[in-house]
Every structure is written in structure tokens, then in C-alpha cells.
Amino acid sequence: MQSFRSEIENPLVEKDILELERKIRLFKEGRVDEERFRSLRLARGVYGQRQLGVQMVRIKIPYGKVTSEQLHRIADVSDEYSRGRLHITTRQDIQIHYVSLDRTPELWSQLEKDDITLREACGNAVRNITASETAGIDRNEPFDVTPYAHATFQFFLRNPICQEMGRKFKMSFSATDEDTAISFMHDLGFIAKTKNVGGTEIKGFKVLLAGGLGSQPRHADVMYEFLETDLLIPTIEGVLRVFDRYGERAKRAKARLKFLVKDLGLDGFLTLVEEEKRALAYQSFPIDTIEFEKDIVFETENVPAVTIEDEKAYETWKETNVLAQKQEGLFAVGIKVHLGDFYTDKARLLADLVKKYAANELRFTLRQNILIRHVREAFLPFFYTELKKLGFAEEGYNSIVDITACPGTDTCNLGISSSTGIAAELERVLKAEYPQYINNKEVTIKISGCMNACGQHNMAHIGFQGMSIKSGNLVAPALQILIGGGILGNGQGRFSDKLVKIPSKRGPEALRILLHDFESNSNETEDFLAYYDRQGKTYFYDLLKHLSDTKNLTEDDFIDWGHDKNYVKAIGVGECAGVVIDLVATLLFESEEKIENATEAIKDKLWSDSIYHSYAAIVNTAKALLTGEGAKTNTHASIINNFDEVFVSTGKVTLEGTFADFVYQINKNEPTEEFAKRYAAQAAAFYKQVDIYRKQAVES
């Protein structure tokens, strides 16, 4: 593997990239365990693909915001290191597929030249911070949540408290009570609110805690009805500290925050969060919004002359794809991106268009689309003609024909059946047979290739989940049909009901049956969810039951959408923050690194960071010994309790008090210089004692 020379000016970022290169080299030399290496690369946005020998690289784009320069940079990187295709995710990220592992450090280095990171885009960390794509321009918003989403991203990026949690952690910011960032399905969701106190308007958030999708969806609890903005960062940190300490680590299926809160109860969890307050570096963290309140600047005032050839099509596009902003005379233009996939040649032309004629900002959306912001009314005809040339003027932005789907079996290890293939066919059916739905924004269709719900199928009005189905000795691709999910607003939502499993090739017929019945039997004032509730789950099961019969399958039923060969069920090992089983020596090596990190943080006068690095080193060191004994290490809390039982109470390891008292100094002390230095010294001494004990045990 050939080394590259980093040109990054930020020493912290440069160190990170060089560390990835070093670990790749050690892994290829057989000096780093495969599972540990997987954990490291995932935290750097490098994710194994279904196809052997190549990686998916996920680019972390906070709240989906990119400039022309950044989009050009992403396009250049995709051309150089991949195949020129960009994929927008349901978390407003960009994914690039088919990247060689050896080239990922260089790719990352190129992205950082325009302030774009891969750090913590995957892995057991705080994932991309999402937000309503209309934040800052929404006529109904109490205030712009963008500065708060940005501050959250910055504060927790590389933050030691959230680098090696039991599972991933997701947060969202909704601009209005419409809750378009779907707070109820996040680990932490925030909805912008204001209240009047003594004649003064105070900004804050309604806070939702411990929601999630996956195979066991859970509606988030209301943590606070109103949390003032200066308490946002301390509150998040408190939650993360508790999750890191008490969250499950051995059983991946039970390792999300939703399971911990369910076990502890909301009050029990909040009590633990309260106990962490003393340890926080900031009891209050005011967020500066000035940078986001600057005047909108345009490069040119000259409106290019254009001729609209089809006025009817133009008016339809304006009706379905153009939104009036709260800024007078400005509009946002939605681009429907089929399945979130677009190519670098068009990306560059779009970037140039946005820079010259808008205000150099677009946002990737939660429905895998693009929203151009700050388009002046006089420029709308020009934008329509230019976007039409790029194939970006298709009507139906955020409508029923704008189907959300994960990559499924195209690239994902966990995909069971093709989600993109069935999505393309359903869109074709809708456009050809149901043109009246082109601007229907009341019904959503979402598709996932497996139960993990990356396509958010179990919160859609109509959802499809990739599965397989047996017919004798043969296996065919299948779809689980779900109905009745949706966003209700103000932090309320509902999950869809599972109805019936059918062969995939019958998916379009299932959609036809549902839409026909809705048109024929719904009341004039009923929306889709009211119609579903009135008819009931059994009614819809009976409506679709005949499609589940596998006695009369044809040859075509054994070929998945988008394929020309018979279906083969092939599921790999998922890498979405998979739990790592560590060797004792590897754990002790990592403890050394954590102690070094604590020392470096002290040099930089980052007392709170140093303290958490020391805490992590102590717990990691204890885990190493417990692992050697075969004891349980499924949470930090259990490691602390079991170490006392196995090593301290038996006299194998000598401490001045209990191990629990030693470790839990972290939330009994304020993050001062004096405590940071003392705790780091204690962590180093503890490591030295354990290392001696371990060597003696091995020799004997």
C-alpha cells in the first residue's frame, strides 16, 4: 500500500486521516484484528459493500446543506475514486460506492479541502444531524433551527463521549410542528418552539427521546415540552453519557437507546441524566446564530431570457415543485431525484446554476431529493428551462410518486430483495395509470430491502419490506405490505401495521387494489389514514390476502425486479454499527491510546475531554481483564460492577476503595484542570497495575 502526503491544514483532521491510513496498513499486514479494524473504518465513514473488495463511502453532510464548491468537490471525488454516481440517503448524506479501501484516506483528504468530512458517518457514534430542508425559509417556523443543528454537529464531532457507544445515535431538528424531520423516530428529536416569558419571546425545543424504527419500532417519549436553546448541548451530552455507560454492547439487537429507556423507564433514565450534570463542561451553552442571519447575496441581477414552450407543464411544475419562502419574493425549488441517484456531470451543472443564479446553497432532503433555496421569482422560468435540460424538472416533488427506497440488494449486505427495482416499477404504474395523484402529498410510499427500515417503510402510509417466500423447494423474492403509518405533527406519529406477505412481482397489483379501493370507498373528507382506521386492518388483509397464494407462481415470480436471473437469497453480515468482540491484547492496546488521548487533551486544556478519555481507558482496561475471565461485559455499568466482584473483592487487584468509587469520580467532580490531571494519572496507574497482573497471569 503506497502512502500519500496529506495537504490538510487542520492538524486534528490530518491526524485522523493519517490514522486511517496507518490502520489500513496494519490490517493488511495482519497486525490489527478484522473486527477492530471494521469498527475503526466505520467511524471514518467506510462501509463494506455487498460486492467483495470494494467499499461504500458515506459523506457526512449536516442537515443536508452544500454549496456549489462542495458539490463540485464531491463530484470530483466520485469521478476520481468511484464511478461518478452520487446517492442521497434518507439522512441527507451522500454515499459513493465501489471505492477501493486503499484509496479511502486520499479520498477523505480531498473532501476536507472544502470542509467535508467522513468522520462518524457510520459506526457506533452520533450519526449525521438531520433537519427540515426548509429550515430558515419556512413561513411557519418559529425560528431557524439550522444554527442549532450545526452547533450540535460541531460539538459532538470527535467528542470522546460518543466515539465507541454500543450502537449508533441519531438526532433531528424539525422547523415547525409539521415535524418534517420526524422527531418521534429518533434517539433525540427537537421541534422548534417559542414561549412568552414576561413579554419576552424565548426560543426553545420540544424534546423527544428514544424513538426508533427497525424490526421493533418505538415511538419516542416526550423528554421536555420546552427546553431553552442554551440547554440543548448540555442535555444532549447528558443523554449520551448515560447511553454510553448503561447501553447494551454485547447484544446488537438490544443496543439502541430505545431499549435502555424502555428498561429503565423514562423517570429512571432522566434521573441518571440529572446525575451527570456536575461532570459537564457546560451547564449552559449559548449558540451564536449571527453567521446564519447574514443577508442573502446573489452573484447576478441579470435575468436570462427564456421561452417557455409548454406553459401547462411549467404551471404544473410550479404547483408541485416550487415553494414560497418566508423571505419576500424568494422561492425554493424542489428537484425530484429518482431513488436519490444522480450523476456527477449533472451535479456540476446544477452547482454552477445555483452559484450564479440563486444564493449558492442547496439542501439534500430526507426524501432523497434536492431543494434549491433563494430563487427570485423572475428567475423561475429560467430555472425551469435549465433544470429541464438536466432532467431535473420532473413534477411530483414530495408527492406519492416520489417514492423513498433504500439501496437494498443493489449494494447492501443486509438486503433481502430489490427495493430499488420495485420502487421504479411502482413509480411507472403511478405515472401511467394514476396521473391524478401527481400532486398528492398526503400519501407516502416507502420501501426497505430488509427489516432494518433504512427506507422507513414502517412509518409510511403504504410501506413495502423486502423478504423472501417459499414455494415448495423454491424461494422467491417477496414483499411484506404495511399500511397506516405517518407523521401526525408536533412529535406525534404512527407506525404502520403489517398486513400480508406477497411475491414481489405482485407488488404493483397490491398498489392498484389499495388505490382503487381508496378512490371508491373513502368518504369525501377522509384522508388515507382516516380511511384506513375506519375500514380496519382486517378489511385490508382480506382485500390483499389472495395475492399471498404461492401455489400458482410463474417463472417470472422467481426473478426479482431489475434482474434477469432467478432469485437467490443471500444475506451478508451487516456492518451498520455491528458490535465488536475484542481480544484482551487489543483492548489493552486501545487503553494505552485512550490514556495518550487524555494526556493530549490536557495539553490542549480540554479538561472535560481528557476526563472522558481517562474514564474510557479505565473501563476499557477493566473490560480486558473481564474478557479474559469470560465475564459479562455487555454495558459499562456491568463492567464496573463485575470488576469489583471478580477482581477487587477477591484481592486480585488492589484499590483504595471499590472500583465503582474509582470510576464514578467522573460524575462526582466538576471538569476542572486539577481533576483532569489527577484522573489521567490514576487511569495510567490502573493500566500499569492491570498490565502487570495480566503478564503474570499469562506467564503462570
XYZ file of C-alpha atoms in Angstrom:
700
model
C 0.000 0.000 0.000
C 1.501 3.314 -1.090
C 1.448 6.185 1.371
C 0.033 9.576 0.408
C 1.011 13.047 1.550
C -1.759 14.891 3.349
C -2.327 18.549 2.451
C -4.876 19.255 5.171
C -4.190 22.380 7.212
C -6.255 21.317 10.240
C -3.859 19.147 12.328
C -6.727 17.318 14.040
C -8.244 16.285 10.723
C -4.852 15.426 9.260
C -4.084 13.174 12.227
C -7.421 11.439 11.765
C -6.819 10.714 8.080
C -3.245 9.521 8.641
C -4.509 7.258 11.425
C -6.966 5.648 8.990
C -4.124 5.051 6.531
C -1.937 3.553 9.293
C -4.689 1.210 10.470
C -5.387 0.054 6.899
C -1.701 -0.797 6.583
C -1.649 -2.655 9.923
C -4.806 -4.541 8.965
C -3.313 -5.655 5.650
C -0.183 -6.771 7.483
C -2.332 -8.856 9.829
C -1.433 -6.782 12.893
C -4.950 -5.440 13.567
C -7.873 -7.753 14.219
C -10.510 -7.630 11.463
C -13.334 -6.784 13.857
C -11.435 -3.922 15.437
C -10.462 -2.601 12.045
C -14.089 -2.702 10.970
C -15.033 -0.549 13.943
C -12.336 1.995 13.105
C -13.171 2.335 9.409
C -16.906 2.544 10.075
C -16.277 5.520 12.343
C -14.496 7.061 9.340
C -17.447 6.560 7.001
C -16.037 3.471 5.230
C -18.627 0.694 4.965
C -18.293 -2.767 3.396
C -20.446 -3.389 0.324
C -22.316 -6.483 -0.772
C -19.723 -6.759 -3.558
C -16.381 -8.101 -2.328
C -13.277 -5.924 -2.419
C -14.973 -2.526 -2.570
C -16.351 -0.073 -0.034
C -19.233 2.336 0.240
C -18.051 5.732 1.493
C -20.640 7.807 3.311
C -20.093 11.557 3.356
C -21.470 13.301 6.432
C -23.393 16.416 5.380
C -25.010 18.126 8.386
C -28.696 18.900 7.731
C -28.013 18.285 4.018
C -26.534 21.703 3.275
C -23.973 22.018 0.465
C -22.512 24.887 -1.520
C -21.571 24.878 -5.191
C -17.925 24.440 -4.271
C -18.678 21.470 -2.044
C -20.852 19.778 -4.659
C -18.079 20.216 -7.223
C -15.623 18.666 -4.769
C -17.906 15.681 -4.127
C -18.382 15.194 -7.877
C -14.616 15.322 -8.489
C -14.007 12.747 -5.758
C -16.687 10.445 -7.128
C -15.155 10.581 -10.608
C -11.635 10.020 -9.334
C -12.269 7.251 -6.807
C -15.554 5.706 -7.936
C -17.933 5.599 -10.918
C -19.431 9.063 -10.991
C -22.711 8.246 -9.269
C -23.933 10.013 -6.119
C -26.607 8.594 -3.837
C -28.660 10.774 -1.472
C -29.721 8.958 1.700
C -32.737 9.402 3.968
C -30.343 11.081 6.433
C -29.269 13.800 3.995
C -25.862 12.176 3.458
C -24.180 11.362 0.167
C -22.913 7.840 -0.491
C -20.284 6.877 -3.052
C -19.998 3.193 -3.936
C -17.289 0.910 -5.338
C -14.315 2.614 -3.663
C -11.032 0.780 -3.067
C -10.166 0.569 0.640
C -6.574 1.668 -0.016
C -7.751 4.931 -1.550
C -10.168 5.997 1.214
C -7.636 8.147 3.151
C -6.766 10.044 -0.024
C -10.452 10.444 -0.897
C -11.147 11.832 2.573
C -8.210 14.212 2.298
C -9.591 15.606 -0.965
C -13.046 16.179 0.550
C -11.652 18.045 3.544
C -10.270 20.735 1.225
C -13.849 22.016 1.069
C -14.695 21.250 4.704
C -16.469 17.948 4.032
C -15.990 15.050 6.439
C -16.445 11.290 6.593
C -15.917 11.211 10.340
C -18.682 9.343 12.207
C -20.890 8.977 9.139
C -21.138 5.275 10.091
C -20.323 3.293 13.220
C -21.248 3.441 16.909
C -21.286 7.224 17.059
C -23.514 10.268 16.631
C -24.651 9.983 13.032
C -25.452 12.823 10.676
C -27.598 15.548 12.266
C -30.698 15.909 10.107
C -33.141 18.803 9.857
C -36.104 20.021 7.873
C -34.775 21.055 4.472
C -36.982 24.165 4.694
C -35.336 25.333 7.934
C -34.601 29.042 7.616
C -37.111 29.641 4.815
C -40.320 28.096 6.209
C -43.126 30.630 6.604
C -44.488 28.784 9.637
C -41.277 28.281 11.597
C -40.842 29.997 14.988
C -37.133 30.409 14.213
C -34.401 28.854 12.076
C -33.163 25.577 13.610
C -30.139 25.459 11.283
C -27.661 27.141 13.712
C -28.657 24.698 16.446
C -28.302 21.664 14.208
C -24.904 22.988 13.108
C -23.722 23.621 16.668
C -24.780 20.094 17.653
C -22.824 18.648 14.735
C -19.713 20.627 15.628
C -19.808 19.958 19.371
C -20.141 16.188 19.123
C -17.862 15.538 16.141
C -14.815 13.677 17.532
C -16.182 14.222 21.033
C -14.764 11.467 23.296
C -18.132 10.758 24.954
C -19.642 9.343 21.766
C -16.875 7.545 19.899
C -17.457 3.923 20.920
C -21.021 3.590 22.080
C -22.979 0.354 21.978
C -24.835 1.476 18.866
C -25.439 4.438 16.602
C -27.235 7.566 17.823
C -29.494 9.702 15.611
C -30.812 13.247 16.096
C -33.107 15.519 14.091
C -34.340 19.126 14.160
C -37.822 19.977 12.879
C -38.529 23.542 11.797
C -42.255 23.515 12.628
C -44.979 21.473 14.280
C -45.398 19.625 10.980
C -42.359 17.726 12.227
C -40.903 17.106 8.793
C -37.652 15.850 10.364
C -39.663 13.068 12.043
C -38.664 13.618 15.673
C -40.694 10.703 17.016
C -38.454 8.080 15.376
C -35.107 9.487 16.578
C -32.933 8.878 19.620
C -33.325 12.611 20.213
C -35.691 14.750 18.195
C -36.142 18.513 18.539
C -39.079 20.641 17.390
C -38.712 24.433 17.326
C -40.925 26.221 19.872
C -41.193 29.656 21.451
C -42.901 30.866 24.608
C -43.552 34.261 26.095
C -41.956 34.973 29.462
C -42.682 38.403 30.910
C -43.217 39.877 27.483
C -40.022 38.382 26.074
C -40.104 35.641 23.449
C -37.872 32.719 24.435
C -36.608 30.169 21.900
C -36.546 26.503 22.733
C -37.409 22.972 21.672
C -39.871 20.258 22.391
C -37.593 17.266 23.018
C -38.433 13.699 22.006
C -36.377 10.819 23.427
C -35.674 7.212 22.421
C -37.665 6.674 19.272
C -36.590 4.304 16.537
C -37.593 2.164 13.583
C -36.010 -1.202 12.729
C -37.727 -4.504 13.438
C -39.177 -3.158 16.699
C -40.254 0.458 16.097
C -40.773 2.621 19.158
C -42.463 5.998 19.426
C -40.270 8.486 21.274
C -41.203 9.757 24.733
C -41.596 13.464 25.413
C -38.477 14.319 27.397
C -39.304 18.032 27.723
C -42.194 20.076 26.427
C -39.889 23.088 26.309
C -36.124 23.198 26.619
C -34.409 26.574 26.254
C -31.818 26.676 23.491
C -28.839 27.273 25.789
C -29.575 23.919 27.472
C -29.593 21.986 24.188
C -25.922 20.895 24.145
C -25.710 20.044 27.897
C -28.893 17.974 27.639
C -27.626 16.016 24.638
C -24.310 15.392 26.373
C -26.050 14.106 29.490
C -28.134 11.677 27.425
C -25.077 10.455 25.518
C -23.096 9.886 28.710
C -25.872 7.753 30.189
C -26.324 5.817 26.960
C -22.576 5.194 26.730
C -22.416 3.880 30.301
C -25.612 1.848 30.563
C -26.368 0.924 26.950
C -26.133 -2.693 25.830
C -22.947 -3.654 23.971
C -22.991 -7.416 23.534
C -26.458 -7.995 22.087
C -26.627 -5.833 18.988
C -30.398 -6.218 18.601
C -30.913 -4.652 22.047
C -28.236 -1.972 21.899
C -30.226 1.088 20.790
C -31.294 3.825 23.213
C -34.964 2.852 22.859
C -34.308 -0.446 24.672
C -32.382 1.226 27.505
C -35.150 3.784 28.138
C -37.759 1.045 27.968
C -35.835 -0.968 30.609
C -35.094 1.956 32.945
C -38.341 3.839 32.428
C -38.368 7.497 31.421
C -38.088 8.777 35.006
C -35.236 6.403 35.810
C -33.366 7.465 32.708
C -33.871 11.173 33.407
C -32.577 10.677 36.954
C -29.324 9.295 35.549
C -29.078 12.220 33.131
C -29.527 14.622 36.046
C -26.690 12.892 37.917
C -24.307 13.651 35.043
C -24.753 17.430 35.273
C -21.828 18.041 37.618
C -19.442 16.372 35.162
C -20.419 18.543 32.195
C -18.044 21.179 30.896
C -21.017 23.468 30.184
C -24.109 23.898 32.328
C -25.308 26.370 29.718
C -24.156 26.611 26.105
C -25.479 29.685 24.266
C -25.436 29.182 20.489
C -24.374 32.031 18.230
C -26.805 32.431 15.318
C -25.264 35.524 13.685
C -23.444 33.559 10.980
C -26.796 32.224 9.781
C -28.550 35.588 9.767
C -26.449 37.309 7.114
C -28.109 38.953 4.141
C -28.707 36.750 1.115
C -26.198 37.589 -1.632
C -26.689 36.975 -5.354
C -23.931 36.889 -7.953
C -26.010 38.462 -10.718
C -29.151 40.549 -11.124
C -29.479 39.842 -14.839
C -32.375 37.542 -15.665
C -31.605 35.351 -18.697
C -34.349 35.495 -21.310
C -36.090 32.197 -21.970
C -39.142 30.966 -23.859
C -41.476 28.525 -22.146
C -42.649 26.130 -24.828
C -45.234 24.298 -22.716
C -46.972 26.711 -20.350
C -49.188 23.988 -18.885
C -46.180 21.835 -17.935
C -44.470 24.898 -16.452
C -47.501 25.749 -14.321
C -47.771 22.138 -13.138
C -44.086 22.220 -12.176
C -44.594 25.440 -10.223
C -47.586 23.926 -8.432
C -45.817 20.699 -7.447
C -42.158 21.683 -7.098
C -41.931 25.357 -6.093
C -42.381 26.627 -2.519
C -42.772 30.240 -1.431
C -40.188 31.191 1.191
C -40.759 33.399 4.225
C -38.328 35.834 2.597
C -40.490 38.045 0.384
C -40.050 37.393 -3.339
C -37.921 34.276 -2.882
C -38.809 30.684 -3.688
C -37.372 27.222 -3.116
C -37.301 24.762 -5.994
C -37.658 21.050 -5.304
C -35.900 18.538 -7.524
C -37.284 15.015 -7.530
C -34.272 12.704 -7.677
C -35.325 9.199 -8.639
C -34.308 6.890 -5.760
C -31.769 9.508 -4.674
C -29.354 8.665 -7.507
C -27.779 11.289 -9.734
C -24.531 11.657 -11.646
C -21.560 13.949 -11.425
C -21.965 15.569 -14.840
C -25.382 16.878 -13.836
C -24.196 17.662 -10.316
C -21.591 20.076 -11.645
C -24.041 21.877 -13.927
C -26.512 22.136 -11.053
C -23.783 23.525 -8.781
C -22.911 26.209 -11.341
C -26.586 27.121 -11.763
C -27.117 27.520 -8.018
C -23.973 29.588 -7.544
C -24.620 32.052 -10.339
C -28.390 32.474 -10.242
C -29.524 31.536 -6.713
C -27.570 32.086 -3.485
C -25.063 29.226 -3.627
C -26.979 26.841 -1.359
C -28.951 23.678 -1.811
C -30.008 21.010 0.634
C -30.346 17.279 0.247
C -33.654 16.199 1.718
C -34.899 13.413 3.951
C -36.833 12.023 0.994
C -33.649 11.696 -1.091
C -34.286 14.828 -3.129
C -32.675 18.251 -3.631
C -34.066 21.633 -2.576
C -32.593 24.772 -4.186
C -33.111 27.799 -1.941
C -33.378 31.529 -2.570
C -34.581 31.653 -6.172
C -36.017 35.028 -7.164
C -39.447 34.950 -8.767
C -38.226 36.470 -12.034
C -35.683 33.638 -12.342
C -38.213 30.782 -12.050
C -38.799 30.389 -15.830
C -35.047 30.269 -16.378
C -34.563 27.675 -13.638
C -37.340 25.575 -15.127
C -35.741 25.515 -18.570
C -32.254 24.816 -17.207
C -33.438 22.081 -14.850
C -35.457 20.553 -17.665
C -32.264 20.217 -19.721
C -30.761 18.260 -16.829
C -33.810 16.041 -16.391
C -34.450 17.736 -13.031
C -37.816 19.340 -13.791
C -39.996 16.270 -13.306
C -43.145 17.228 -11.422
C -44.244 15.469 -8.235
C -41.641 16.617 -5.674
C -42.562 15.129 -2.249
C -45.721 13.545 -3.691
C -46.920 9.944 -3.757
C -44.922 9.345 -6.967
C -41.783 10.442 -5.104
C -41.075 7.016 -3.578
C -38.379 6.575 -0.929
C -36.269 3.412 -1.129
C -33.006 2.159 0.364
C -30.337 0.593 -1.937
C -31.461 -2.912 -0.929
C -29.769 -5.773 -2.764
C -28.018 -3.357 -5.128
C -25.152 -2.801 -2.679
C -26.235 -3.516 0.932
C -25.094 -6.675 2.722
C -28.419 -6.990 4.532
C -30.706 -6.592 1.521
C -33.139 -9.480 1.053
C -34.942 -8.344 -2.083
C -34.683 -5.436 -4.503
C -36.137 -2.224 -3.119
C -34.968 -0.010 -5.985
C -36.418 -2.338 -8.603
C -39.915 -2.424 -7.125
C -39.761 1.333 -6.460
C -39.078 2.032 -10.136
C -41.976 -0.175 -11.184
C -44.410 1.407 -8.713
C -43.461 4.888 -9.937
C -44.087 3.739 -13.512
C -47.532 2.425 -12.541
C -48.449 5.646 -10.738
C -47.422 7.893 -13.626
C -49.081 5.755 -16.303
C -52.277 4.750 -14.512
C -52.860 7.343 -11.772
C -51.940 10.782 -13.173
C -54.452 12.330 -10.778
C -52.002 11.564 -7.942
C -49.124 13.560 -9.416
C -49.503 16.314 -6.816
C -50.851 14.192 -3.950
C -48.614 14.978 -0.993
C -50.931 13.312 1.534
C -49.865 9.713 0.832
C -46.288 8.421 1.076
C -44.829 5.160 -0.206
C -41.586 3.916 1.333
C -39.609 0.734 0.655
C -36.874 -1.086 2.585
C -34.893 -4.096 1.405
C -34.947 -5.672 4.890
C -36.396 -5.234 8.379
C -33.837 -2.578 9.406
C -36.059 0.089 7.824
C -33.444 2.302 6.180
C -36.196 3.149 3.680
C -38.528 3.954 6.630
C -41.208 1.571 5.319
C -42.834 1.061 8.714
C -43.814 4.709 9.140
C -45.307 5.162 5.653
C -48.946 5.307 4.623
C -48.098 2.396 2.332
C -44.874 0.508 3.028
C -43.080 -2.425 1.459
C -40.392 -4.512 3.190
C -38.119 -6.844 1.245
C -38.459 -10.508 2.214
C -38.414 -13.976 0.656
C -41.194 -16.531 0.302
C -41.149 -20.317 -0.186
C -42.998 -22.250 -2.870
C -42.219 -25.917 -2.450
C -38.456 -26.228 -2.551
C -38.024 -22.922 -4.334
C -37.577 -19.415 -2.889
C -38.977 -16.277 -4.494
C -38.444 -12.578 -3.682
C -41.285 -11.175 -1.615
C -42.716 -8.026 -0.086
C -44.330 -7.520 3.300
C -47.075 -4.931 2.846
C -47.635 -2.442 5.660
C -50.321 0.246 5.890
C -51.302 3.035 8.239
C -48.127 4.844 9.296
C -47.457 8.561 9.088
C -46.396 11.841 10.674
C -49.177 13.451 12.721
C -47.242 16.540 13.801
C -45.864 18.078 16.997
C -43.867 14.958 17.831
C -46.703 12.537 17.237
C -46.580 9.774 14.662
C -47.800 6.288 13.998
C -46.239 3.098 12.746
C -47.821 1.031 10.036
C -49.469 -2.361 10.523
C -48.073 -5.477 8.875
C -50.732 -6.978 6.642
C -49.596 -9.710 4.300
C -46.511 -11.119 2.544
C -46.750 -11.477 -1.224
C -44.399 -12.363 -4.097
C -42.549 -9.214 -5.216
C -43.926 -9.322 -8.748
C -47.422 -8.780 -7.299
C -46.437 -5.520 -5.616
C -47.851 -3.304 -8.388
C -51.187 -5.152 -8.270
C -51.332 -4.642 -4.488
C -50.853 -0.901 -5.002
C -53.579 -0.819 -7.657
C -56.011 -2.581 -5.325
C -55.306 -0.176 -2.462
C -55.620 2.987 -4.543
C -58.739 1.767 -6.319
C -60.399 0.924 -3.033
C -59.404 4.286 -1.552
C -60.918 6.136 -4.508
C -64.080 4.021 -4.470
C -64.809 3.729 -0.759
C -63.305 6.694 1.090
C -65.546 9.499 2.261
C -65.166 12.907 0.663
C -63.480 14.427 3.713
C -61.319 11.427 4.640
C -57.587 11.322 4.199
C -55.853 7.986 3.712
C -55.198 7.346 7.417
C -58.782 8.129 8.427
C -59.993 5.812 5.672
C -57.634 3.062 6.907
C -58.766 3.471 10.524
C -62.439 3.354 9.576
C -62.088 0.218 7.480
C -59.716 -1.513 9.873
C -56.723 -3.808 9.485
C -58.781 -6.962 8.834
C -60.567 -5.287 5.922
C -57.278 -4.611 4.166
C -55.913 -8.045 4.957
C -58.957 -9.585 3.274
C -58.505 -7.187 0.355
C -54.943 -8.366 -0.313
C -54.953 -11.935 1.031
C -55.393 -13.597 -2.377
C -52.083 -12.109 -3.542
C -50.200 -14.190 -0.945
C -51.108 -17.534 -2.546
C -47.898 -19.215 -3.753
C -49.476 -22.250 -5.402
C -49.667 -20.626 -8.813
C -46.298 -18.871 -9.140
C -44.883 -18.410 -12.627
C -41.239 -18.427 -13.731
C -41.284 -14.631 -13.640
C -42.132 -14.649 -9.927
C -38.704 -16.147 -9.201
C -36.902 -13.220 -10.848
C -36.631 -10.073 -8.751
C -37.338 -6.589 -10.085
C -34.402 -5.212 -12.057
C -32.826 -8.652 -12.528
C -32.812 -11.221 -15.320
C -31.757 -14.326 -13.373
C -33.541 -16.439 -10.783
C -33.607 -15.007 -7.274
C -31.056 -16.251 -4.741
C -31.469 -15.212 -1.124
C -28.044 -14.016 0.003
C -27.635 -12.010 3.202
C -24.213 -10.935 4.349
C -23.027 -9.664 7.708
C -24.402 -6.199 8.368
C -21.893 -3.519 9.236
C -24.283 -0.874 10.492
C -22.524 -0.305 13.826
C -22.047 -4.017 14.461
C -20.783 -4.913 17.940
C -17.131 -5.801 18.130
C -15.804 -8.788 20.099
C -12.319 -7.806 21.236
C -9.208 -9.755 22.135
C -7.644 -8.928 25.502
C -4.380 -7.706 23.987
C -6.241 -5.453 21.557
C -8.273 -3.943 24.379
C -5.180 -3.181 26.427
C -3.522 -1.622 23.388
C -6.579 0.606 22.969
C -6.394 1.605 26.632
C -2.893 2.901 26.012
C -4.227 5.014 23.135
C -7.017 6.408 25.313
C -4.552 7.366 28.033
C -2.445 9.136 25.383
C -5.581 10.952 24.228
C -6.268 12.062 27.799
C -2.732 13.452 28.081
C -3.007 15.273 24.745
C -6.330 16.820 25.797
C -4.713 18.152 28.978
C -2.033 19.814 26.872
C -4.805 21.481 24.889
C -6.587 22.461 28.151
C -9.654 20.394 27.210
C -10.382 19.204 30.733
C -13.743 17.563 30.063
C -12.419 15.692 27.017
C -9.412 14.465 28.971
C -11.595 13.223 31.805
C -13.767 11.228 29.440
C -10.739 9.716 27.707
C -9.458 8.650 31.146
C -12.832 7.181 32.051
C -12.891 5.234 28.765
C -9.360 3.971 29.383
C -10.221 2.743 32.876
C -13.381 0.930 31.750
C -11.629 -0.492 28.692
C -8.783 -1.801 30.845
C -11.249 -3.476 33.199
C -13.053 -4.968 30.229
C -9.793 -6.548 29.057
C -9.365 -8.499 32.293
C -13.033 -9.475 32.465
C -12.897 -10.673 28.852
C -10.007 -12.932 29.796
C -12.156 -14.407 32.567
C -15.178 -14.859 30.317
C -17.235 -12.475 32.468
C -20.070 -10.331 31.148
C -19.088 -7.001 29.611
C -22.321 -6.008 27.902
C -22.509 -2.469 29.387
C -20.063 -0.089 31.019
C -22.127 -0.294 34.209
C -21.921 -4.097 34.260
C -18.152 -3.949 33.624
C -17.776 -1.704 36.665
C -19.903 -3.948 38.897
C -18.351 -7.207 37.674
C -14.787 -5.939 38.045
C -15.450 -5.249 41.712
C -16.877 -8.746 42.139
C -14.275 -10.695 40.134
C -11.082 -8.772 40.851
C -11.335 -6.244 43.704
C -13.359 -8.178 46.309
C -11.166 -11.251 45.684
C -7.954 -9.247 46.209
C -6.620 -9.964 42.701
C -6.446 -6.219 42.056
C -5.868 -3.770 44.897
C -7.609 -0.377 45.028
C -8.087 2.127 47.837
C -11.842 1.663 47.632
C -14.222 -0.035 45.271
C -13.745 0.034 41.546
C -17.141 1.729 41.277
C -15.985 4.571 43.537
C -12.831 4.886 41.466
C -14.628 5.065 38.119
C -17.601 7.158 39.182
C -15.410 10.047 40.191
C -16.334 11.168 36.682
C -19.808 12.323 37.683
C -18.907 13.381 41.223
C -16.441 16.071 40.163
C -16.623 19.183 38.042
C -14.390 19.087 34.934
C -11.511 21.111 36.397
C -7.829 21.096 35.492
C -6.947 19.574 38.851
C -9.377 16.663 38.482
C -8.467 16.046 34.838
C -4.769 15.663 35.727
C -5.481 13.500 38.775
C -7.886 11.219 36.894
C -5.466 10.794 33.973
C -2.679 9.830 36.383
C -4.991 7.345 38.112
C -6.011 5.839 34.758
C -2.348 5.364 33.818
C -1.536 3.797 37.199
C -4.522 1.465 36.969
C -3.491 0.392 33.486
C 0.044 -0.307 34.685
C -1.251 -2.451 37.561
C -3.564 -4.432 35.265
C -0.857 -4.889 32.642
C 1.491 -6.354 35.281
C -1.295 -8.624 36.559
C -2.101 -9.785 33.044
C 1.540 -10.584 32.197
C 1.961 -12.559 35.437
C -1.248 -14.476 34.729
C -0.114 -15.323 31.196
C 3.363 -16.428 32.380
C 1.914 -18.652 35.099
